[in-house]
Structure formats: structure tokens, C-alpha cells
XYZ file of C-alpha atoms in Angstrom:
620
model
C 0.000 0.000 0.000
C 1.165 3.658 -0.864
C 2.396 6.097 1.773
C -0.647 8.198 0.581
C -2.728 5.518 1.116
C -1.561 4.975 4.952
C -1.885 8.663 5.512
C -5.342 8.291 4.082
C -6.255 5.581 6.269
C -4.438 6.647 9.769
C -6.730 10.186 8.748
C -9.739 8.570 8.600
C -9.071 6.226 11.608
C -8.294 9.392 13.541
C -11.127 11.170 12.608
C -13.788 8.626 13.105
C -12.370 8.130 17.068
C -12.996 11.732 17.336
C -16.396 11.594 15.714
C -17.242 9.403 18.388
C -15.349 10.156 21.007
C -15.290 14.197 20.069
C -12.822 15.920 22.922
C -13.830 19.148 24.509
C -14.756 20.747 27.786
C -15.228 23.993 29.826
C -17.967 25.958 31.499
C -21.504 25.828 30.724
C -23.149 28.877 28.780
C -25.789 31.004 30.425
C -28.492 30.521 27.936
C -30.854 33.663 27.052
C -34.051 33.764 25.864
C -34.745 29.777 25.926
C -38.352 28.582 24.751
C -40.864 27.173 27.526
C -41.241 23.644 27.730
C -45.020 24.492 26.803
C -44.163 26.157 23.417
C -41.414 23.791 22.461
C -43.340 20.750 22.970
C -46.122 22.293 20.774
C -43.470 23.775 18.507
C -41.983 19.624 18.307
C -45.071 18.193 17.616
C -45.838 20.475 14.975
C -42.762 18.995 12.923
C -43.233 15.517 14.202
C -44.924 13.083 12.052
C -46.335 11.181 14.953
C -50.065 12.334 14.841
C -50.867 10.944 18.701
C -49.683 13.953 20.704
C -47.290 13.570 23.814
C -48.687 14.357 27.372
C -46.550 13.313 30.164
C -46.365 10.794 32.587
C -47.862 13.385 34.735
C -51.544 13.676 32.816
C -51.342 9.963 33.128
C -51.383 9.711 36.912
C -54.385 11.980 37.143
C -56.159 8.821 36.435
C -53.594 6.238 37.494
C -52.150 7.468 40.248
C -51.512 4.138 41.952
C -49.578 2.842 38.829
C -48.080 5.871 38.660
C -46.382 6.308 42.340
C -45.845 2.358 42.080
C -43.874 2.759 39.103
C -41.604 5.567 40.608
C -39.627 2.854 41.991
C -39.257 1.042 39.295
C -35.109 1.818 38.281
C -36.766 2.718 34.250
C -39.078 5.034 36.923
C -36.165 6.831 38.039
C -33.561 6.382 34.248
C -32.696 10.056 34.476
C -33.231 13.447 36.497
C -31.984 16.872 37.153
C -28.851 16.636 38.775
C -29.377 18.552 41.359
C -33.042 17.253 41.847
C -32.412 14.014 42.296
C -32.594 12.128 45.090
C -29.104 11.872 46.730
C -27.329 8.011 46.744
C -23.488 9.572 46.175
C -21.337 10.873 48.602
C -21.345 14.725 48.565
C -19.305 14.695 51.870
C -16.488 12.132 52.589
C -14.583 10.875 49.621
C -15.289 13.028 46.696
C -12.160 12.639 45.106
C -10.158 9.842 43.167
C -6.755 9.938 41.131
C -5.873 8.714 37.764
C -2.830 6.782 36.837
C -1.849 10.080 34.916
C -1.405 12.277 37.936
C -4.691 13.752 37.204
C -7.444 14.756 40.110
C -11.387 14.427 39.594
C -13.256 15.722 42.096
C -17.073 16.315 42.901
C -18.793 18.895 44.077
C -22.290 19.602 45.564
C -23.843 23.336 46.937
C -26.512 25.121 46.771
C -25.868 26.393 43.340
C -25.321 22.919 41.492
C -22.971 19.729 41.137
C -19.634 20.353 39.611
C -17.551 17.955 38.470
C -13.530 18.933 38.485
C -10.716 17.672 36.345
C -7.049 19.185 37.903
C -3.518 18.521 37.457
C -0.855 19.921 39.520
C 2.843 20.236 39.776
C 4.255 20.215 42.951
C 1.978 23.060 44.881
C 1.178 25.024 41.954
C -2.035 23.903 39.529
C -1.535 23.687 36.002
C -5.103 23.503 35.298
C -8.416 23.138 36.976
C -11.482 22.271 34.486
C -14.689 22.977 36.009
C -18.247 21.668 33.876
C -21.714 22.190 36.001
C -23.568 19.061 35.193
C -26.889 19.054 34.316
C -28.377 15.593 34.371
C -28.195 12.118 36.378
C -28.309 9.374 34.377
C -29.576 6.270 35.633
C -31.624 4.870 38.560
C -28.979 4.506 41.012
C -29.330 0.925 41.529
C -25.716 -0.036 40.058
C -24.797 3.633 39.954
C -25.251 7.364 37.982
C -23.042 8.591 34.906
C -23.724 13.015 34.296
C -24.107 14.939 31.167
C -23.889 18.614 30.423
C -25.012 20.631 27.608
C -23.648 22.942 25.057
C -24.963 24.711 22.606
C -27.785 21.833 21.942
C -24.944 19.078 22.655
C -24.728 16.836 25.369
C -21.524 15.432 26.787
C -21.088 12.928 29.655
C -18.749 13.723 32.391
C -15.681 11.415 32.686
C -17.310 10.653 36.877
C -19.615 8.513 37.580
C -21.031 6.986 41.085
C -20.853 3.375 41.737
C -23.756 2.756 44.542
C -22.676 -1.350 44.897
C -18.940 0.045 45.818
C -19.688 3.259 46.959
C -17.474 5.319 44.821
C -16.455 7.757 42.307
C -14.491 6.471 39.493
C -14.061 6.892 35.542
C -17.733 6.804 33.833
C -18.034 3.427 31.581
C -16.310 3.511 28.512
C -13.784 5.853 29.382
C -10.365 5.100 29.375
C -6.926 5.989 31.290
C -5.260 7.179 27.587
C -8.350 9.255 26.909
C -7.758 13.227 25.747
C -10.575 15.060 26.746
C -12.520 13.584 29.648
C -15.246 16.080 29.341
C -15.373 16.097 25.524
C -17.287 12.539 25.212
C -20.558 13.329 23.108
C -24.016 11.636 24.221
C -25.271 10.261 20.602
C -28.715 9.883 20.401
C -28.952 5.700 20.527
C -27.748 6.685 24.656
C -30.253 9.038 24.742
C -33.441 7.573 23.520
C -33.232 4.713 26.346
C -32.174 6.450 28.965
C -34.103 10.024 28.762
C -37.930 9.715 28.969
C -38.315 11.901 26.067
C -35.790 14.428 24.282
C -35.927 17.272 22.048
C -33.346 16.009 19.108
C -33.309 18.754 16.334
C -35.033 17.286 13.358
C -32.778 16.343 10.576
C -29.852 16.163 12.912
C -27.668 13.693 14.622
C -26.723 14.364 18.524
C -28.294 17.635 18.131
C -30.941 18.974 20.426
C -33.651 22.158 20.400
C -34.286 23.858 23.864
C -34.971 22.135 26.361
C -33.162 19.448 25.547
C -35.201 16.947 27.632
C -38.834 17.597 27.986
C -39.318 14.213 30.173
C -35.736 13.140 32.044
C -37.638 9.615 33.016
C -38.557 6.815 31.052
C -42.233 7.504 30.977
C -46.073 5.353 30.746
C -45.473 6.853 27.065
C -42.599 4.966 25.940
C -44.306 1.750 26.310
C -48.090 2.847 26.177
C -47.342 5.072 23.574
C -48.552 8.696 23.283
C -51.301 9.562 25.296
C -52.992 12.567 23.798
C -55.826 11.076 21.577
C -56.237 8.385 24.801
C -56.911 11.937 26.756
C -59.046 13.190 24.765
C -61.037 9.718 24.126
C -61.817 9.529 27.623
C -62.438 13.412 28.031
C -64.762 13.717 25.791
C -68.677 14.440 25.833
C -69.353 12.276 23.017
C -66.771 9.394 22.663
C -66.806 7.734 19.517
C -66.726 3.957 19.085
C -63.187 3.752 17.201
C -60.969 1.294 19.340
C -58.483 2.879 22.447
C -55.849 4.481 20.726
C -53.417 3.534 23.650
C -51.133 0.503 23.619
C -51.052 -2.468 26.180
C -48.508 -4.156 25.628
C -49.904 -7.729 27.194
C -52.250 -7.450 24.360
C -49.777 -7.489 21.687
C -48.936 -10.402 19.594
C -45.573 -11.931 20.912
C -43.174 -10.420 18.375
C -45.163 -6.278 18.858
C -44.717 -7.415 22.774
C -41.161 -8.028 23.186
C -40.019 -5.220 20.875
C -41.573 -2.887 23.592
C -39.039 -4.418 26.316
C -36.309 -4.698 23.233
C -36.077 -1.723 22.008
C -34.018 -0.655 24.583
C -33.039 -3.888 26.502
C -31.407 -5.574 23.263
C -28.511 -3.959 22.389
C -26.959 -6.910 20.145
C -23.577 -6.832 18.606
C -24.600 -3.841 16.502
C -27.858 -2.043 15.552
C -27.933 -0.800 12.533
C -31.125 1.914 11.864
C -33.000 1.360 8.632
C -32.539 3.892 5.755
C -34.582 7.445 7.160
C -35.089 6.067 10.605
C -33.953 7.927 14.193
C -33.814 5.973 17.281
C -36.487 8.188 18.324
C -39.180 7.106 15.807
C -40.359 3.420 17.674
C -44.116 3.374 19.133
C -45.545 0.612 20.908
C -47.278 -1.466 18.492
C -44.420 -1.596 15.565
C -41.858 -4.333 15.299
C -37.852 -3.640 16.691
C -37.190 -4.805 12.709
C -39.508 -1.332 12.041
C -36.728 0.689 13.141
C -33.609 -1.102 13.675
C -31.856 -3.881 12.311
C -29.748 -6.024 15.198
C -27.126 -8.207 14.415
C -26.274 -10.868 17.413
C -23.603 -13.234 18.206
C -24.100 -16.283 20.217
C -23.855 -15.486 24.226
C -20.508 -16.166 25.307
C -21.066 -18.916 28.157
C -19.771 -17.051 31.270
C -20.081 -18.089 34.488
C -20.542 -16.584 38.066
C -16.569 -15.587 38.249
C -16.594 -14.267 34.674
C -18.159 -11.253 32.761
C -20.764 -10.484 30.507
C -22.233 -7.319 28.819
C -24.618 -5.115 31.027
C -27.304 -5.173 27.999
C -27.681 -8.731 27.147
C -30.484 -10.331 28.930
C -32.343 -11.166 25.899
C -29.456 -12.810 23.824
C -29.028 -14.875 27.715
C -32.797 -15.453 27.697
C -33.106 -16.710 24.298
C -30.184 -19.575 24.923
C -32.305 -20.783 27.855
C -33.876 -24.038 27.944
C -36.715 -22.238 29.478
C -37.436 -20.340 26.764
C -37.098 -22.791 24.144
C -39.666 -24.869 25.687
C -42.135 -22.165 25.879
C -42.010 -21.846 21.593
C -40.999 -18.548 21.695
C -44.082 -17.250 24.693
C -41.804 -16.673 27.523
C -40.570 -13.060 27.390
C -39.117 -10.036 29.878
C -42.506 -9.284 31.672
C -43.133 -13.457 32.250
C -40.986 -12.897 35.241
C -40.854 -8.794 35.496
C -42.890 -6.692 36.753
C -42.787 -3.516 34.187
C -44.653 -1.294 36.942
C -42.994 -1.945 40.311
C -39.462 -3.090 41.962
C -39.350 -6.096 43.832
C -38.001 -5.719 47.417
C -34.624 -7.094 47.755
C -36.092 -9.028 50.937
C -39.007 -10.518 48.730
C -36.781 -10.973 45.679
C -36.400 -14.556 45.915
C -40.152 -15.680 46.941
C -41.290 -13.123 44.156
C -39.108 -14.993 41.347
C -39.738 -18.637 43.179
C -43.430 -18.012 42.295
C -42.442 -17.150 38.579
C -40.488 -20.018 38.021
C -43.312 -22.221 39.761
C -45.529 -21.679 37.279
C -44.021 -23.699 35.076
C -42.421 -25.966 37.236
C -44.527 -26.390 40.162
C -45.210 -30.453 39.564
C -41.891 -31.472 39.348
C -39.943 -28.973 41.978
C -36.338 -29.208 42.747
C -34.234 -32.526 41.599
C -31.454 -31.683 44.822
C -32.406 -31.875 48.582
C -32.243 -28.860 50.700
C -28.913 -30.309 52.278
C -27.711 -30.642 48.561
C -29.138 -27.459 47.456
C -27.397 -25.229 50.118
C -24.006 -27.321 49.215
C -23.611 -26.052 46.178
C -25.031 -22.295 46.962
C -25.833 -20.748 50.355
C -28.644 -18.656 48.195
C -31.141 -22.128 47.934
C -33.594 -20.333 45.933
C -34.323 -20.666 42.206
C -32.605 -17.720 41.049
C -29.435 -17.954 43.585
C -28.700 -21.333 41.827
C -29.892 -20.825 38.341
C -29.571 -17.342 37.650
C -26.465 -15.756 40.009
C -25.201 -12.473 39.851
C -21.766 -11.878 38.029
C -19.561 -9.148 36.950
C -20.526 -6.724 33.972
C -17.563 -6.601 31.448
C -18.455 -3.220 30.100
C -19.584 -1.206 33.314
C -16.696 -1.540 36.325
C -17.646 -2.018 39.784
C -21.460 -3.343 39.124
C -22.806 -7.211 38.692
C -25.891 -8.191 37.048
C -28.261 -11.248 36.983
C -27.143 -14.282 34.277
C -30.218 -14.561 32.295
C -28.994 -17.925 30.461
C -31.212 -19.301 33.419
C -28.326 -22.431 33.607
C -28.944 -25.994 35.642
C -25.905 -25.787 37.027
C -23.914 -22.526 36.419
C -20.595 -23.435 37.979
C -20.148 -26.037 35.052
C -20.195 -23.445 32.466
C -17.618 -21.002 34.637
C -14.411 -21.533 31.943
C -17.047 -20.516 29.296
C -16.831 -20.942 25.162
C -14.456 -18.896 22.925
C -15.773 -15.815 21.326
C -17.547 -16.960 18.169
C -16.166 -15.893 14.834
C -17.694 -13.097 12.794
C -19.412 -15.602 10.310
C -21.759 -16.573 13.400
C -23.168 -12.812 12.951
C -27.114 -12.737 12.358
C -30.017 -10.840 12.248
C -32.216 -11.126 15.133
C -34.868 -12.647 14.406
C -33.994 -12.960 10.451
C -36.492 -15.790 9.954
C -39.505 -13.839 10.706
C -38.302 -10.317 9.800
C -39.967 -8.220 7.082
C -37.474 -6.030 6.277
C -36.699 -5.852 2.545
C -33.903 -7.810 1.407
C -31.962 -4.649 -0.059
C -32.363 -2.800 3.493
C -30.743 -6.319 5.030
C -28.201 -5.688 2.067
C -27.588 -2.377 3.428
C -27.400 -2.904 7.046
C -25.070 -6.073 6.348
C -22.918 -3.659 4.031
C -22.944 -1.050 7.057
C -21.913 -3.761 9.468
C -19.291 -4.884 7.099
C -17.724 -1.432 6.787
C -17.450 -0.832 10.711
C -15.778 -4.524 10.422
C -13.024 -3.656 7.686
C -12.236 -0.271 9.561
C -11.047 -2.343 13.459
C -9.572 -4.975 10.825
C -7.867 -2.196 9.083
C -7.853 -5.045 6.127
C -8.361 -3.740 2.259
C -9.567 -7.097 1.351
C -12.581 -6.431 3.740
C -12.827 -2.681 2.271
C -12.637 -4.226 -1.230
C -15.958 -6.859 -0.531
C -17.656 -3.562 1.380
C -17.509 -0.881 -1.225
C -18.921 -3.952 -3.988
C -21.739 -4.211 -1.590
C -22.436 -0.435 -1.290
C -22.068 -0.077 -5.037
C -25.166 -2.877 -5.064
C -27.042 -0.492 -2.268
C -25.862 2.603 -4.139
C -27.887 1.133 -7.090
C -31.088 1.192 -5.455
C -30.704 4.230 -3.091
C -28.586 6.496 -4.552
C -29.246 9.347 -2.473
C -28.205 7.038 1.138
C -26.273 9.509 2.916
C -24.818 6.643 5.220
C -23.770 4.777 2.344
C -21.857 7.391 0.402
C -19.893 8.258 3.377
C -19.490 4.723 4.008
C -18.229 4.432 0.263
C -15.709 7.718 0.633
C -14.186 6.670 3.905
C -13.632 2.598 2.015
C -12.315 4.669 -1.223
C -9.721 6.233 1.119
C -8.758 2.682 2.427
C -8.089 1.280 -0.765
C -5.881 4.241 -2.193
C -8.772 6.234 -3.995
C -8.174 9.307 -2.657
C -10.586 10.591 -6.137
C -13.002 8.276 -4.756
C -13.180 9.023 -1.258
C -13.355 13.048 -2.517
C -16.323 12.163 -4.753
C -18.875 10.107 -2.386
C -17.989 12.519 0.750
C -19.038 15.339 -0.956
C -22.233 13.487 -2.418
C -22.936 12.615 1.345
C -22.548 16.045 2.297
C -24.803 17.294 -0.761
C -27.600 14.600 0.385
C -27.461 15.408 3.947
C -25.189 19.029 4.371
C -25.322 19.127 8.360
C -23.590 15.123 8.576
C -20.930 16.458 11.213
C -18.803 13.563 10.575
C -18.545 13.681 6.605
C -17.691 17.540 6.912
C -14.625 16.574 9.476
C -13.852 13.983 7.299
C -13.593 16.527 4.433
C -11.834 18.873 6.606
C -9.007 16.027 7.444
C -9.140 14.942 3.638
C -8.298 18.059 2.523
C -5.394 18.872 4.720
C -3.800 15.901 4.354
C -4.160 16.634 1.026
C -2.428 20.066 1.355
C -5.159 21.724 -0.110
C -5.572 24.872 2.553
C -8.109 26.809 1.182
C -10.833 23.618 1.070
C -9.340 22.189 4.547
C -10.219 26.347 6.065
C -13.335 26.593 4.685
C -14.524 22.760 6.139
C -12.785 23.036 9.658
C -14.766 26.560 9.778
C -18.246 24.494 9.227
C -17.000 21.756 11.633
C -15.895 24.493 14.321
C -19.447 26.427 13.653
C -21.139 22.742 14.184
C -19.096 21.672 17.346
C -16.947 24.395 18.802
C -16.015 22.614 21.468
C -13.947 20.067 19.996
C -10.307 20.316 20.812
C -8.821 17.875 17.686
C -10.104 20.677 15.731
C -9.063 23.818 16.719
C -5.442 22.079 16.378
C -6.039 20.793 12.890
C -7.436 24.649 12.354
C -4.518 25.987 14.101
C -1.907 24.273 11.596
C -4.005 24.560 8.575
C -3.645 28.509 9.419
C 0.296 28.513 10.184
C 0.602 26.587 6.581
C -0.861 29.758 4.853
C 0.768 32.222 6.537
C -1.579 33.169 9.141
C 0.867 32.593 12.088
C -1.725 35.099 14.399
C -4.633 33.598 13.727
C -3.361 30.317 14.137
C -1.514 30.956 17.463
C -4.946 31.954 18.701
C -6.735 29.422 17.339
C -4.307 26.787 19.235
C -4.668 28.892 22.728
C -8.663 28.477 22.362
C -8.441 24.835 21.637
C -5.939 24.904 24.973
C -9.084 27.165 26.793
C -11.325 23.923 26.052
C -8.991 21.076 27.126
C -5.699 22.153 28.724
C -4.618 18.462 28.702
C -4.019 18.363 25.320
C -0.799 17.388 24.936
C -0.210 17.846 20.837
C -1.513 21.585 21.419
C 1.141 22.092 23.944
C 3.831 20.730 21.403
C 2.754 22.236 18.671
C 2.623 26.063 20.356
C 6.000 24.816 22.689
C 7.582 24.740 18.574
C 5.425 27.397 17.312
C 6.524 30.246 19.764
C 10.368 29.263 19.258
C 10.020 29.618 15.932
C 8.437 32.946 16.360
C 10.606 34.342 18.867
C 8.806 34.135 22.037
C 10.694 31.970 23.967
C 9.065 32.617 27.472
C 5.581 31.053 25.633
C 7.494 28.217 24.344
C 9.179 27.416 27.672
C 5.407 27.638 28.995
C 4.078 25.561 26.753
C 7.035 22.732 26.838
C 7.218 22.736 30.921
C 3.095 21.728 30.898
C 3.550 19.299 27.811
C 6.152 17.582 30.093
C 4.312 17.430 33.105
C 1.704 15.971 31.648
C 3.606 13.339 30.211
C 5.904 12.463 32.940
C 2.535 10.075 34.910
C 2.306 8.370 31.709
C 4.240 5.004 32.864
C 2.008 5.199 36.259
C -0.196 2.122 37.592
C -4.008 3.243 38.112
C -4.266 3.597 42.009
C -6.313 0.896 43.620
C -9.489 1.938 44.709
């Protein structure tokens, strides 16, 4: 492969983990002049094609009040709140603090103003920097713990601290690693957002992108599984009631397939879920099919056992492995055992899942004795021996329940190898009616994300033949001519790559992720004027993304525009003074400019921040 080719490739690599990733961070902006919840919400379902109107879980409980209050125990009861509304499970008071294994301090901080989450690096007695965000939202019940997001400018980002209630800690949030830039520069995409706030504001047409207020319901809702509530309202309100069926959704009345997808469309993550061409993750209603919206590719469970790991969102891959439901032809599903409305007490836990199980197996009981029973697992009820708790592999600190619903989990504890990637399938394939060119697609979509962690051209090669065949039928697929741009790139078709990006950008101009990609293209490409013009639109889309004002920065100093580009490297510093390439790049831009002071400034930080690198992560 060329050189131009592996610059090409490292590019796009680079920009895609800052697509996702995306590293900034500072204070939150006042905001003036915001809409009312009241307007926005009518202004929202003005533009919304969904012709039941939203109401609120709080209209609902004027009628069912005792569902209502029952269900605000329930941990999807209590998904998300105001930060600073919520009730309190973290420690505010004792240990607030925790150290990373590069030197760096995170702190929290609660008063009467807000919660504050701090990011500071010292050397000796003096600080270097202290980062500051106010964060705006709790996410999650509490029950295993609470990640934080903040917003800017209609973006969210999630704070790099989260609480751990089963440990009783403060720590790194999941997915965040030691070798991250950026800790407060993590975007919140919308897949994160449509399970775990009751109901957002996304700006139509846009990804990750929200109108004011961002959140007009921080629970998840009676909606998101009832389904809107408005015409159900006004059925029941009104004088003369006509005789067309309830417009609202009960999901026991469902047909099996419309049923689970209510429970799935959160609660089955899969190995990947790829959304079907025009869809958001927002568009599902009780009623339609998870193959509606989505298409899930799955792997085999991985047979862990009570010392191992599995994946935090994988009960129904576990479920479907299980004898149990095998034998039930496909009946028994999440709300067979769950309640959907209330939480079981911890004390009645057991007796409330013994009576589940019973059901099916009342005539035939238990094959071990009592004595034999509590031999094998102090915990002699059905779910202590058949479904234990074990570690979650992609959350630290938390366990969950093994759904597989084993006879005897110990037996399984060295568990299978990871499958290969031929074992990928569609969930539920042999009843889905998705159209064979949208399976094409999302295959073709799955393929590409596979040939860029394989970093192999032969897998580029089969993926851009299979977007060609998509290409054919949709030619106007935004996802797909990106796709087919960043896949040109791989395979040394720098032409290529040029052509479909900026057919992606003319079929959908706000994609923040082909215009960054252009932006990168065309500086690697030396082609200043085109790289200034796209890191502009990029910086006007996402301002707070460090990676950029340094590509900006250098794309500046390369035309001559040493002033602007000094500043331009100083504001990217403002947002993440971490950033260690900043710091080299100004340490070598000052010296050549004269100012040594600056550059000594810039290289003294740039080596302090590098010096924890070789560090062990403190125990906690």
C-alpha cells in the first residue's frame, strides 16, 4: 500500500475516534431567551410526524395514580433526572475525590448552586489547570450507579465521573479510558439518549443535536411503552366518545413479536444495531416491530459463568439460549418474570421470582435436597442457583443477573471462545420483514465498521462492492456514500473518497462527521483553502472540539496566518488544557516565532503531563 494511502487511512481512523469520542470541555453557557417547555413541545409536535400527541407521565397519573407512584420505583421510573433534583445516593461529603494513573485529580462537588464535576492537574503546589463543567443531568436509577451529562450549545456530553452505589465510589464513567484526551469532551449520541431520557428534544434532521430544552421528560415515561397519550386523553375526556378502538397501547395485548419489541427496544442492544434507511432511534411506538426501526445483528452469548463477565445489555441474547425459553415456543418473554410497573423488594426478591419459576415448574420442583441445594449455593432459591449475579464486562464495579437461566452454572464457569464473525445474524432474520436490499444495506454497514477495526483492504474491497449494489437502489443514502468515501480512502482512492464525501454532504449538508472527514481529507491533502473553509463548518457545528481547533490551528500557520493560528491553538488549549499535541505544537510554534518565554510555557506543561504516563491506576 502507498504512503498516501496509509496517511489516508491513519486520517480517517483518527477522525472517526474523534467523531465518536469528540474531545472538549469547559464551562456551561448562560443561555438567554430559551423557549418554555409548553411552546417547544407544541413547537416539536408540529414537525413531528407522529399524529398521537405527547402528554406526560404526569396527565397519566391523574387517572392512574396508583400505577403511577408504584412505578416511581421502578429503576426505568427513576432512568434520568436533574442533577441537582435528584434524590441523593453519592457521597457529597467524605470521599469526593479519586486519582488517575496520569497524575490527574477528579473531584465532585455539591452546593446550593449545582454539582460540579472537576478535572485538575498539579505540579508540585502550583495547579496547572483546573477544568470545572456544572452538570446538568443524572443518568440512571442509582441501583448499580449514575453517569452526568452537560449541555452545550444543543450538545450533550457525559462527564468522565460517575457513582458506583454497589462500591460506593467515584471512578471513571463506563467507557472511558486511562489514555483518553478530553474527559469532558465525550458526546451523548442519540442511541444513549433515547433509552435512557424519557423523552428528548433532538433537532429534526440532525444527529446528537438537540432544540431547547433538551429533555422535555428526564424519566422513562407510561409513554414509551403505552405510547402517546394525547388522543387516549381526549377519548376519555370527551362528551361524546366515539366507538373507534383505544388508541393507547397495552402491551400484554400485543402479539408476541409487537410485545417483546416494547421491552427490546431498549433492553437488546446486540452486537450492533444498525437503523434502517430514514429512521432515528427516536421514531419506535408501541405497536411496531424492533425490525420497524432497527436492524440487530447478534452473536451467540458467550457462556460465562458466576466468576466471569458479561455485557450489562444482554439479557435477551441470555434469555433466548435458555432451555426455558425454548420450551415455551418462543411465549416466555421479559414481563413473564418482570414486573414492568414496580421493583421487587430485595427481601421478597427470591419468593417473588420462586413463584415465577413455579408456574411452570410447580409439579416437578427441585431434583437436589435442601442439604444438597445449600451445598452447592448458600442462596437455595431458584434464582441464587440458576440465575447468580456476576460481573458486567463493560460497566466496572457493578454485577448483574445471568439470564442464560443455567442448571448448574458453575459447570459453564471456563465458558466458550468468542464466536467468529461468520456466526453474525439478524435477530430474528427468519420472521423479519425487512426488505432484502435494506438487510443488504445494514449487512454492508456492518461490514464497513468490520473492515475499519480490521484495518484489512480485502474487507474494504468486498464492502464498497456491496455499497455499489445499495448505491444502485438508493442512490441518495447519505450513510452509504460516506461509508463508500471513507472505504475509497482505504483502498488508495483518494478521487473516490473526494467524490462520495461530498455526495454525502450534498444529500445530507449538516452530517458532522462527513464535513470533518472533508476537513481532514483536505489537509492531508495540502489543499488549505478547502481544509479552512470545512474546519470553519465543523468548528461552527461543534466548537467545542479540541482535535479541531489544532487541525485549524496548523491549517492557518501553513498559509501564513501565524496570528490567527496561534490563537486558534490557545482556544483549543481554553477547552482542554490536557491536550498534549496543542502544547507541542505552540512549545515549537513560539520558538520559531521568537517568544521563547511562551514556548518554555508551553514545553514545561507538555512535560508534566507526560511524565505520569508510565504510572499504575491507584487501587481503589
Amino acid at each position: 500500500m502507498s504512503r498516501r494511502a496509509c496517511e489516508i487511512i491513519a486520517a480517517v481512523v483518527v477522525m472517526l475516534a474523534v467523531a465518536i469520542g469528540v474531545w472538549r470541555a469547559s464551562a456551561v453557557r448562560e443561555s438567554a431567551q430559551l423557549p418554555t417547555v409548553t411552546e417547544a413541545l407544541e413547537e416539536h409536535d408540529r414537525q413531528s410526524t407522529d399524529t398521537g400527541n405527547f402528554v406526560g407521565s404526569g396527565v397519566c397519573a391523574n387517572c392512574h395514580a396508583k400505577i403511577v407512584q408504584s412505578y416511581q420505583s421502578h429503576p426505568m421510573g427513576r432512568s434520568s433526572a436533574v442533577a441537582a433534583a435528584a434524590s441523593v445516593l453519592e457521597d457529597y461529603e467524605q470521599k469526593t475525590s479519586f486519582a488517575s494513573a496520569h497524575g490527574m485529580q477528579f473531584r465532585v462537588e455539591r452546593t446550593s448552586e449545582g454539582i460540579s464535576h472537576h478535572e485538575a492537574l498539579k505540579n508540585g503546589d502550583d495547579v496547572l489547570y483546573d477544568r470545572q463543567v456544572n452538570v446538568q443531568w443524572a443518568i440512571g436509577s442509582g441501583k448499580r450507579g449514575r453517569s452526568y451529562a452537560f449541555e452545550r450549545d444543543g450538545l450533550l456530553f457525559m462527564s468522565p465521573i460517575s457513582w458506583y452505589s454497589q462500591r460506593a465510589i467515584w471512578d471513571l464513567s463506563p467507557g472511558y479510558s486511562e489514555e483518553q484526551p478530553n474527559r469532558f469532551g465525550r458526546r451523548v449520541v442519540d442511541g444513549c439518549v433515547a433509552c435512557h431520557i424519557g423523552r428528548a428534544n433532538p433537532q429534526r434532521g440532525h444527529s446528537d443535536r438537540f432544540a431547547q430544552p433538551v429533555v422535555f421528560e428526564a424519566a422513562i415515561g407510561c409513554e414509551r411503552c403505552h405510547g402517546p397519550g394525547g388522543l387516549h386523553v381526549q377519548r376519555h375526556h370527551s362528551p361524546h366518545p366515539n366507538d373507534d378502538p383505544d388508541p393507547i397501547v397495552n402491551p400484554a395485548k400485543l402479539a408476541t413479536v409487537e410485545r417483546e419489541s416494547v421491552c427490546n427496544q431498549c433492553h437488546l442492544q446486540g452486537y450492533q444495531r444498525v437503523l434502517r434507511r430514514g429512521r432515528a432511534p427516536y421514531d419506535f411506538r408501541p405497536g411496531q416491530r424492533l425490525d420497524d426501526i432497527w436492524t440487530v445483528f447478534t452473536k451467540p452469548e458467550r457462556a460465562e459463568g458466576i466468576d466471569g463477565a458479561t455485557r450489562a445489555v444482554s439479557h435477551v441474547e441470555q434469555m433466548r439460549t435458555s432451555r426455558c425459553y425454548l420450551g415455551s415456543s418462543g411465549q416466555l418473554g421479559c414481563s413473564s418474570c418482570h414486573d414492568p410497573h414496580s421493583l421487587v423488594d430485595e427481601q421478597d426478591r427470591a419468593s417473588f421470582y420462586e413463584f415465577r419459576c413455579q408456574s411452570c415448574h410447580e409439579s416437578r420442583g427441585c431434583g437436589l435436597s435442601i442439604e444438597e441445594r445449600k451445598e452447592k449455593n448458600p442462596d437455595t432459591s431458584c434464582i441464587g442457583c440458576h440465575m447468580p449475579r456476576f460481573n458486567a464486562s463493560d460497566i466496572p464495579h457493578t454485577a448483574q443477573t445471568d439470564h442464560r437461566i443455567l442448571r448448574d452454572p458453575k459447570s459453564n464457569q471456563r465458558g466458550r471462545p468468542d464466536p467468529s464473525e461468520s456466526s453474525l445474524a439478524i435477530f430474528d432474520e427468519e420472521t423479519t420483514r425487512v426488505p432484502e436490499i435494506e438487510r443488504l444495506r445494514a449487512k454492508a454497514l456492518l461490514q464497513f465498521t468490520e473492515s475499519q477495526r480490521a484495518g484489512n483492504p480485502e474487507f474494504a474491497q468486498q464492502c464498497r462492492q456491496n455499497f455499489l449494489k445499495v448505491l444502485a437502489t438508493f442512490p441518495d443514502d447519505p450513510e452509504v456514500l460516506a461509508g463508500l468515501g471513507t472505504v475509497s480512502a482505504m483502498l488508495d482512492d483518494p478521487q473516490g473518497a473526494e467524490k462520495y464525501w461530498l455526495k454525502a454532504l450534498a444529500a445530507h449538508p449538516d452530517d458532522e462527521k462527513v464535513t470533518q472527514q472533508l476537513a481532514q481529507f483536505y489537509h492531508w491533502r495540502k489543499n488549505s483553502a478547502q481544509a479552512n473553509l470545512y474546519l470553519k463548518k465543523s468548528l461552527a457545528q461543534n466548537s467545542w472540539n479540541v482535535e479541531l481547533w489544532g487541525r485549524y490551528a496548523q491549517v492557518l500557520a501553513d498559509s501564513g496566518d501565524w496570528a490567527s493560528a496561534l490563537e486558534a491553538a490557545e482556544k483549543g488549549l481554553e477547552i482542554d488544557p490536557s491536550f498534549i499535541p496543542l502544547h507541542s505544537w505552540l512549545a515549537n510554534a513560539y520558538r520559531l516565532r521568537g517568544d521563547q518565554a511562551k514556548s518554555d510555557r508551553h514545553r514545561a506543561i507538555r512535560d508534566r503531563l507526560s511524565m505520569d504516563r508510565p504510572r499504575q491506576r491507584p487501587a481503589r
